[in-house]
Coordinates of C-alpha atoms in Angstrom, one line a residue:
M51 CA -8.2 -29.2 14.8
P52 CA -8.2 -30.6 11.2
T53 CA -10.9 -28.1 10.2
R54 CA -8.9 -25.2 11.5
F55 CA -5.8 -26.4 9.8
L56 CA -7.5 -26.9 6.5
K57 CA -9.1 -23.5 6.5
G58 CA -5.7 -21.9 7.2
A59 CA -4.0 -24.0 4.6
L60 CA -6.6 -23.2 2.0
A61 CA -6.4 -19.5 2.7
A62 CA -2.6 -19.5 2.5
A63 CA -2.8 -21.2 -0.9
L64 CA -5.3 -18.8 -2.3
T65 CA -6.2 -15.1 -2.0
A66 CA -5.8 -14.8 1.7
A67 CA -2.1 -15.6 1.2
A68 CA -1.8 -12.0 0.0
V69 CA -3.1 -10.7 3.3
M70 CA -0.2 -12.4 5.1
T71 CA 2.2 -11.2 2.5
A72 CA 1.0 -7.7 3.1
S73 CA 1.4 -7.9 6.9
A74 CA 4.9 -9.2 6.4
Q75 CA 5.9 -6.4 3.9
S76 CA 6.3 -2.7 4.4
L77 CA 3.8 -0.2 3.1
I78 CA 5.0 2.7 1.0
R79 CA 3.7 6.2 1.7
D80 CA 4.3 8.7 -1.0
A81 CA 2.2 11.8 -1.6
E82 CA 2.8 11.8 -5.4
I83 CA 2.2 8.1 -6.0
E84 CA -0.9 8.0 -3.7
T85 CA -2.3 11.0 -5.5
T86 CA -1.8 9.5 -8.9
L87 CA -3.4 6.2 -8.0
R88 CA -6.3 7.9 -6.2
N89 CA -6.9 10.0 -9.3
W90 CA -7.2 6.8 -11.3
T91 CA -9.1 4.8 -8.8
D92 CA -11.7 7.1 -7.4
P93 CA -13.7 7.4 -10.7
I94 CA -13.7 3.6 -11.0
L95 CA -15.0 3.2 -7.5
E96 CA -17.8 5.8 -8.1
V97 CA -19.1 4.0 -11.3
A98 CA -19.0 0.8 -9.3
G99 CA -21.4 2.4 -6.7
L100 CA -18.7 2.7 -4.0
D101 CA -17.8 5.7 -1.9
P102 CA -14.1 6.4 -2.5
D103 CA -13.8 7.6 1.1
D104 CA -14.7 4.1 2.3
V105 CA -12.1 2.3 0.2
G106 CA -8.5 2.2 1.3
L107 CA -5.7 2.1 -1.2
Y108 CA -2.3 0.6 -0.1
I109 CA 1.0 0.3 -1.8
I110 CA 3.1 -2.7 -0.7
N111 CA 6.9 -2.6 -1.1
D112 CA 7.3 -6.0 -2.8
P113 CA 8.8 -6.9 -6.2
E114 CA 6.3 -9.7 -6.8
L115 CA 3.6 -8.9 -9.3
N116 CA 0.4 -8.9 -7.2
A117 CA -2.7 -7.0 -6.3
F118 CA -5.6 -8.0 -4.0
V119 CA -8.5 -7.0 -1.8
A120 CA -8.2 -7.8 1.9
N121 CA -9.5 -6.7 5.3
G122 CA -12.8 -5.3 3.9
Q123 CA -12.7 -2.5 1.4
R124 CA -9.0 -2.2 1.0
I125 CA -7.2 -2.5 -2.4
H126 CA -3.5 -3.5 -2.1
L127 CA -1.0 -3.0 -5.0
H128 CA 2.5 -4.3 -5.0
T129 CA 5.3 -2.1 -6.3
G130 CA 6.2 -5.1 -8.6
L131 CA 2.9 -4.7 -10.4
L132 CA 3.3 -0.9 -10.8
I133 CA 6.8 -1.2 -12.2
A134 CA 6.1 -4.1 -14.5
A135 CA 3.1 -2.5 -16.2
D136 CA 3.6 -1.3 -19.8
A137 CA 0.9 1.4 -19.8
P138 CA -1.4 3.1 -17.3
G139 CA -4.3 1.1 -18.7
Q140 CA -2.9 -2.1 -17.4
I141 CA -2.8 -0.8 -13.8
K142 CA -6.3 0.7 -14.2
G143 CA -7.6 -2.6 -15.5
V144 CA -6.3 -4.4 -12.5
I145 CA -7.7 -1.8 -10.2
A146 CA -11.1 -2.1 -11.9
H147 CA -11.0 -5.9 -11.6
E148 CA -10.2 -5.6 -7.8
T149 CA -12.9 -3.0 -7.4
C150 CA -15.5 -5.5 -8.5
H151 CA -14.4 -8.0 -5.8
I152 CA -15.5 -5.3 -3.3
A153 CA -18.6 -4.0 -5.1
C154 CA -19.7 -7.5 -6.0
G155 CA -19.4 -8.9 -2.5
H156 CA -16.8 -11.5 -3.4
S157 CA -15.1 -11.3 0.0
I158 CA -18.2 -12.7 1.7
S159 CA -18.9 -15.3 -1.0
R160 CA -15.2 -16.5 -1.0
S161 CA -15.3 -17.0 2.8
R162 CA -18.4 -19.2 2.3
A163 CA -16.7 -21.0 -0.6
A164 CA -13.7 -21.7 1.5
N165 CA -15.9 -23.4 4.1
V166 CA -17.6 -25.5 1.4
A167 CA -14.2 -26.3 -0.3
S168 CA -12.8 -27.7 3.0
R169 CA -15.5 -30.5 3.3
P170 CA -14.0 -33.0 0.7
A171 CA -10.6 -32.3 2.2
L172 CA -11.9 -33.3 5.7
I173 CA -13.3 -36.5 4.2
S174 CA -9.9 -37.2 2.6
I175 CA -8.2 -36.7 5.9
G176 CA -10.7 -39.0 7.6
L177 CA -10.2 -41.7 5.1
G178 CA -6.5 -41.3 5.4
V179 CA -6.6 -41.7 9.2
L180 CA -8.8 -44.8 8.8
A181 CA -6.4 -46.3 6.2
M182 CA -3.4 -45.7 8.5
A183 CA -5.2 -47.3 11.4
A184 CA -5.9 -50.3 9.2
G185 CA -2.2 -50.7 8.4
A186 CA -2.1 -49.0 5.0
G187 CA 0.2 -46.3 6.0
D188 CA 1.4 -45.2 2.6
A189 CA -2.2 -44.9 1.2
G190 CA -3.3 -43.1 4.3
A191 CA -0.5 -40.6 4.0
A192 CA -1.2 -40.0 0.4
L193 CA -4.9 -39.3 1.1
I194 CA -4.0 -36.8 3.8
A195 CA -1.4 -35.1 1.6
S196 CA -3.9 -34.7 -1.2
S197 CA -6.5 -33.1 1.1
Q198 CA -5.3 -29.5 0.4
Q199 CA -5.3 -30.1 -3.3
F200 CA -8.9 -31.3 -3.1
A201 CA -9.8 -28.2 -1.2
A202 CA -8.1 -25.9 -3.6
L203 CA -9.7 -27.5 -6.7
N204 CA -13.1 -27.3 -5.1
F205 CA -12.5 -23.6 -4.2
F206 CA -11.6 -22.7 -7.8
V207 CA -15.0 -24.1 -8.9
H208 CA -16.6 -21.4 -6.7
T209 CA -14.2 -18.6 -7.7
R210 CA -14.0 -19.1 -11.4
A211 CA -17.4 -17.4 -11.9
E212 CA -16.3 -14.5 -9.7
E213 CA -13.2 -13.9 -11.8
A214 CA -15.3 -13.8 -14.9
T215 CA -17.7 -11.4 -13.3
A216 CA -14.8 -9.2 -12.2
D217 CA -13.3 -9.2 -15.7
A218 CA -16.7 -8.1 -17.2
A219 CA -17.2 -5.5 -14.5
A220 CA -13.7 -4.0 -15.1
V221 CA -14.5 -3.6 -18.8
S222 CA -17.8 -2.0 -18.0
Y223 CA -16.4 0.4 -15.4
L224 CA -13.7 1.6 -17.8
A225 CA -16.2 1.9 -20.7
Q226 CA -18.6 4.0 -18.5
L227 CA -15.6 6.4 -18.0
G228 CA -14.9 6.5 -21.7
Q229 CA -11.6 4.9 -21.1
S230 CA -10.1 2.0 -23.2
P231 CA -10.4 -1.5 -21.6
R232 CA -7.4 -2.6 -23.7
G233 CA -5.2 -2.5 -20.7
I234 CA -6.8 -5.5 -19.0
V235 CA -6.7 -7.5 -22.2
D236 CA -3.0 -6.6 -22.8
F237 CA -2.2 -7.5 -19.1
F238 CA -3.7 -10.9 -19.5
N239 CA -2.0 -11.6 -22.8
K240 CA 1.4 -10.4 -21.4
Y241 CA 1.2 -13.0 -18.6
R242 CA -0.8 -15.8 -20.1
V243 CA 2.4 -17.9 -20.0
Q244 CA 1.8 -18.1 -16.2
E245 CA -0.9 -20.7 -16.9
V246 CA 1.8 -23.3 -18.0
L247 CA 4.1 -22.6 -15.0
S248 CA 4.1 -24.7 -11.9
E249 CA 2.2 -23.2 -8.9
S250 CA 5.5 -22.3 -7.1
R251 CA 6.8 -20.4 -10.1
R252 CA 3.7 -18.3 -10.8
Y253 CA 3.4 -14.7 -9.7
P254 CA 1.2 -14.4 -6.6
Y255 CA -1.4 -12.5 -8.7
F256 CA -2.0 -15.5 -11.0
R257 CA -2.2 -18.0 -8.1
S258 CA -5.3 -16.2 -6.8
H259 CA -6.4 -15.0 -10.3
P260 CA -5.8 -18.0 -12.5
L261 CA -5.8 -17.3 -16.2
A262 CA -7.4 -19.4 -18.9
S263 CA -7.7 -19.1 -22.6
D264 CA -11.4 -18.9 -22.6
R265 CA -11.3 -16.2 -19.9
I266 CA -8.9 -14.1 -22.0
R267 CA -11.1 -14.6 -25.1
T268 CA -14.2 -13.6 -23.3
T269 CA -12.6 -10.5 -21.8
R270 CA -11.2 -9.4 -25.2
A271 CA -14.7 -9.8 -26.8
L272 CA -16.3 -7.7 -24.2
A273 CA -13.6 -5.1 -24.5
E274 CA -13.9 -5.0 -28.3
D275 CA -17.7 -4.6 -28.0
T276 CA -17.2 -1.3 -26.2
G277 CA -15.7 0.3 -29.3
L278 CA -13.1 2.0 -27.1
M279 CA -10.1 -0.4 -27.6
D280 CA -8.2 2.2 -29.6
V281 CA -8.8 5.2 -27.3
E282 CA -5.4 6.4 -26.2
P283 CA -4.8 7.6 -22.6
D284 CA -4.6 11.4 -22.2
P285 CA -1.1 12.9 -22.1
Q286 CA -1.4 13.8 -18.4
T287 CA -2.2 10.2 -17.4
V288 CA 0.8 9.0 -19.4
R289 CA 3.0 11.5 -17.7
E290 CA 1.8 10.5 -14.3
F291 CA 2.4 6.9 -15.1
E292 CA 6.0 7.5 -16.3
L293 CA 6.8 9.6 -13.3
M294 CA 5.4 7.1 -10.9
Q295 CA 7.5 4.3 -12.4
A296 CA 10.6 6.5 -12.5
K297 CA 10.1 7.3 -8.8
L298 CA 9.6 3.7 -7.8
I299 CA 12.6 2.5 -9.9
G300 CA 14.8 5.3 -8.5
F301 CA 14.0 4.4 -4.9
L302 CA 13.8 0.6 -5.1
E303 CA 16.0 -0.7 -7.9
P304 CA 19.8 -1.0 -7.8
L305 CA 21.8 1.9 -9.2
A306 CA 22.9 -0.1 -12.2
R307 CA 19.3 -0.9 -13.1
V308 CA 18.3 2.8 -12.8
Y309 CA 21.0 3.9 -15.2
Q310 CA 20.3 1.0 -17.6
K311 CA 16.7 2.2 -18.0
Y312 CA 17.5 5.9 -17.7
P313 CA 21.0 6.4 -19.0
R314 CA 22.9 9.7 -18.9
G315 CA 22.1 11.7 -22.0
D316 CA 18.4 10.9 -21.6
D317 CA 17.1 14.4 -20.6
S318 CA 13.4 13.4 -20.3
E319 CA 11.6 14.4 -17.2
P320 CA 11.2 10.8 -15.9
A321 CA 14.9 10.0 -16.5
R322 CA 16.1 13.0 -14.6
Y323 CA 13.6 12.2 -11.8
A324 CA 14.8 8.6 -11.5
R325 CA 18.5 9.6 -11.6
A326 CA 18.0 12.3 -9.0
I327 CA 16.4 9.8 -6.6
A328 CA 18.9 7.1 -7.3
S329 CA 21.8 9.6 -6.7
M330 CA 20.2 10.6 -3.4
Q331 CA 19.8 6.9 -2.4
S332 CA 23.5 6.3 -3.1
S333 CA 24.5 9.5 -1.2
D334 CA 25.7 11.3 -4.3
M335 CA 24.1 14.5 -3.2
S336 CA 25.8 16.8 -5.7
A337 CA 24.4 14.8 -8.6
A338 CA 21.0 14.5 -6.9
L339 CA 20.7 18.3 -6.4
T340 CA 21.9 19.0 -10.0
E341 CA 19.1 16.8 -11.4
I342 CA 16.5 18.1 -9.0
D343 CA 17.4 21.8 -9.8
S344 CA 17.1 21.1 -13.5
L345 CA 13.6 19.7 -12.9
L346 CA 12.6 22.7 -10.7
E347 CA 13.9 25.1 -13.4
E348 CA 11.5 23.5 -15.9
F349 CA 8.7 22.8 -13.5
P350 CA 8.9 25.4 -10.7
E351 CA 5.4 24.7 -9.4
N352 CA 5.7 21.0 -9.0
P353 CA 5.3 20.3 -5.3
Y354 CA 6.9 16.8 -5.5
Y355 CA 10.2 18.2 -6.9
W356 CA 10.3 20.7 -4.0
E357 CA 9.5 17.8 -1.6
L358 CA 12.4 15.8 -3.1
K359 CA 14.8 18.7 -2.7
G360 CA 13.8 19.1 0.9
Q361 CA 14.3 15.4 1.5
A362 CA 17.7 15.4 -0.1
L363 CA 18.9 18.4 1.9
F364 CA 17.6 16.9 5.1
E365 CA 19.2 13.5 4.5
M366 CA 22.6 15.2 3.9
G367 CA 22.4 16.9 7.3
R368 CA 21.4 20.3 6.0
A369 CA 18.1 20.5 8.0
A370 CA 18.0 24.3 8.1
E371 CA 18.2 24.5 4.3
S372 CA 15.5 21.8 3.9
V373 CA 12.8 24.0 5.5
E374 CA 12.3 26.3 2.5
P375 CA 11.8 23.5 -0.1
H376 CA 9.3 21.8 2.1
A377 CA 7.5 25.1 2.6
K378 CA 7.4 25.5 -1.2
S379 CA 5.9 22.0 -1.6
L380 CA 3.0 23.1 0.6
E381 CA 2.7 26.3 -1.3
Y382 CA 1.8 24.3 -4.4
L383 CA -0.1 21.5 -2.6
P384 CA -1.5 23.0 0.6
G385 CA -2.6 20.8 3.4
H386 CA -1.3 17.4 2.2
P387 CA -0.5 15.4 5.4
L388 CA 2.7 13.8 4.2
L389 CA 4.1 17.2 3.1
L390 CA 3.1 18.7 6.4
I391 CA 5.0 16.0 8.2
N392 CA 8.1 16.6 6.2
Y393 CA 7.8 20.3 6.8
G394 CA 7.3 19.8 10.6
R395 CA 10.2 17.5 10.9
S396 CA 12.6 20.0 9.2
L397 CA 11.4 22.8 11.5
I398 CA 11.9 20.7 14.6
A399 CA 15.4 19.7 13.4
R400 CA 16.3 23.4 12.6
A401 CA 14.9 24.5 16.0
E402 CA 15.3 28.2 15.5
E403 CA 13.0 30.7 17.3
G404 CA 9.4 29.7 16.7
D405 CA 10.3 26.6 14.8
L406 CA 9.1 24.1 17.4
E407 CA 5.7 25.8 17.7
A408 CA 5.4 25.9 13.9
G409 CA 6.5 22.3 13.6
E410 CA 4.0 21.2 16.2
E411 CA 1.2 23.1 14.3
A412 CA 2.1 21.4 11.0
L413 CA 2.2 18.0 12.6
R414 CA -1.2 18.5 14.4
D415 CA -2.7 19.6 11.1
A416 CA -1.4 16.4 9.5
L417 CA -2.8 14.3 12.3
I418 CA -6.3 15.8 11.8
K419 CA -6.3 14.1 8.4
E420 CA -4.3 11.0 9.4
P421 CA -4.8 10.4 13.2
D422 CA -3.2 7.0 12.9
N423 CA 0.1 8.1 11.4
S424 CA 2.6 6.7 13.8
F425 CA 5.5 8.7 12.4
A426 CA 3.7 12.0 12.8
W427 CA 3.0 11.2 16.4
N428 CA 6.7 10.3 16.9
Q429 CA 7.8 13.7 15.5
L430 CA 5.2 15.5 17.6
A431 CA 6.6 13.8 20.7
S432 CA 10.0 15.2 19.8
A433 CA 8.6 18.7 19.3
L434 CA 6.8 18.6 22.7
E435 CA 9.8 17.2 24.5
K436 CA 12.0 20.0 23.2
Q437 CA 9.4 22.4 24.5
G438 CA 9.6 20.9 28.0
R439 CA 6.0 19.5 27.8
R440 CA 7.0 16.0 29.0
A441 CA 3.5 14.6 29.8
E442 CA 2.2 15.5 26.4
A443 CA 5.3 14.1 24.8
E444 CA 4.7 10.8 26.6
L445 CA 1.1 10.7 25.4
A446 CA 2.3 11.3 21.8
T447 CA 4.8 8.5 22.2
A448 CA 2.0 6.2 23.5
E449 CA -0.1 7.2 20.4
S450 CA 2.9 6.4 18.1
A451 CA 3.4 3.0 19.6
Y452 CA -0.3 2.2 19.7
H453 CA -0.7 2.9 16.0
I454 CA 2.0 0.4 15.0
G455 CA 0.7 -2.2 17.3
D456 CA 3.5 -2.0 19.9
Y457 CA 1.1 -2.3 22.8
P458 CA 3.6 -2.9 25.6
R459 CA 5.4 0.4 24.8
A460 CA 2.0 2.2 24.4
H461 CA 0.9 0.9 27.8
I462 CA 4.1 2.1 29.5
F463 CA 4.0 5.6 28.1
A464 CA 0.2 6.0 28.6
R465 CA 0.7 5.2 32.3
R466 CA 3.5 7.7 32.5
A467 CA 1.4 10.4 30.8
I468 CA -1.6 9.9 33.2
E469 CA 0.6 10.6 36.2
D470 CA 1.4 14.1 35.0
L471 CA -1.6 15.2 32.8
E472 CA -4.3 17.3 34.4
E473 CA -7.2 15.0 35.4
G474 CA -10.4 15.4 33.4
T475 CA -8.7 16.9 30.3
S476 CA -9.2 15.4 26.9
Q477 CA -5.5 14.4 26.9
A478 CA -5.8 12.6 30.2
R479 CA -8.9 10.7 29.0
R480 CA -7.1 9.7 25.8
A481 CA -4.1 8.5 27.8
N482 CA -6.5 6.5 30.0
D483 CA -8.1 4.9 26.9
I484 CA -4.8 3.8 25.6
R485 CA -3.7 2.5 28.9
N486 CA -6.9 0.5 29.3
V487 CA -7.0 -1.0 25.8
T488 CA -3.4 -2.1 26.1
D489 CA -3.6 -3.3 29.8
P490 CA -2.5 -7.0 30.0
A491 CA -4.4 -7.3 33.3
L492 CA -7.8 -6.7 31.8
P493 CA -9.7 -9.9 30.8
E494 CA -10.7 -8.5 27.4
N495 CA -7.1 -8.0 26.5
Q496 CA -5.8 -11.4 27.6
D497 CA -6.2 -13.0 24.3
Y498 CA -4.0 -10.5 22.6
W499 CA -1.2 -10.9 25.3
R500 CA -1.5 -14.7 25.1
R501 CA -1.0 -14.5 21.3
R502 CA 2.1 -12.5 21.9
G503 CA 3.4 -15.4 24.0

């Protein structure tokens, strides 16, 4: 029991705390932001010797400044980090650093380090129990209370070298791409004050990536040795960065904050974008459409502005009018699964002749690329139900529930689908698979149901 407790406490105090944060927070899906971050990340992964197709990239809706690797080859970035960055190079520097944690095998070594780090803490607990048994209750309690601190300090001895390795690798990756490593140095300098704050007041990123003056000096020296410190990012990267921040601020920040950063009279592209989104969020659809139309007039081939117009029209109850903008978004960015889902949803809501079939086709095309997209399965279930294809709709509902971990609901709808689907078909087999994997009566599933209480 003490060993299990200590490992859990140690993980919660260090990098694994980010994993729990991720599970408790919502993930953001956005075609434009994902494309931007992928365009920046994939070249870094390649120079690190990784296959970009094997590395997941996730955006977590959380204002805290944080980024981490968890659950294998998965990089997680908080919206707080993306908004707080002063330049694209800072985000690239963090991504490059986290890339090394994957490429350098730090997930495995940190797991081993956690086991080693827990040993002195176990000794501390043992001494504390003995002290309490001998009548020294206060001393025993102090020893037990200090056990987690002993474990954390011992853990940092193992991880300090890994952080230095990741810093050096980040500089190397960016240099190999001919990009300036200034971003990672500026990022460290901007937040070096975190070192003097108490643990509870630090940003999560600097709890798992502690800064130190010698670490910053070493990273700066390595960056300066590349001769690339003064290389400026290309204009397209700067534009992508500014639009990404404008979009996040427009969607996530209060209206007053949006207009403080992007006041009326600022006719720049990012400012109009942020105000359009903020207006849509506050249900001022007239203002939203005015800003969006001004963007489309200047950038008529931008798929994301067409996507936003379709979203605005759909959310104001004008589903029929939203179909054309979503179709235009796919004209300029064919086959993107998130754009296909938006288009399919609008078609299903409009429900004119041929719309349900076209909407189903769009959703099935999206699910080829993202077979675990629960929302796409949910919309497909709606399209199938409206076509009178009840058994297929029940299977799609089971899929939707399964992919968000709602196993009871998935089990119920899979059983319903099996009753009506033709035996021996691929759909019947899939329904049977979902039923079996979520069946609480099967011994191999009992641990899951027991955890659910």
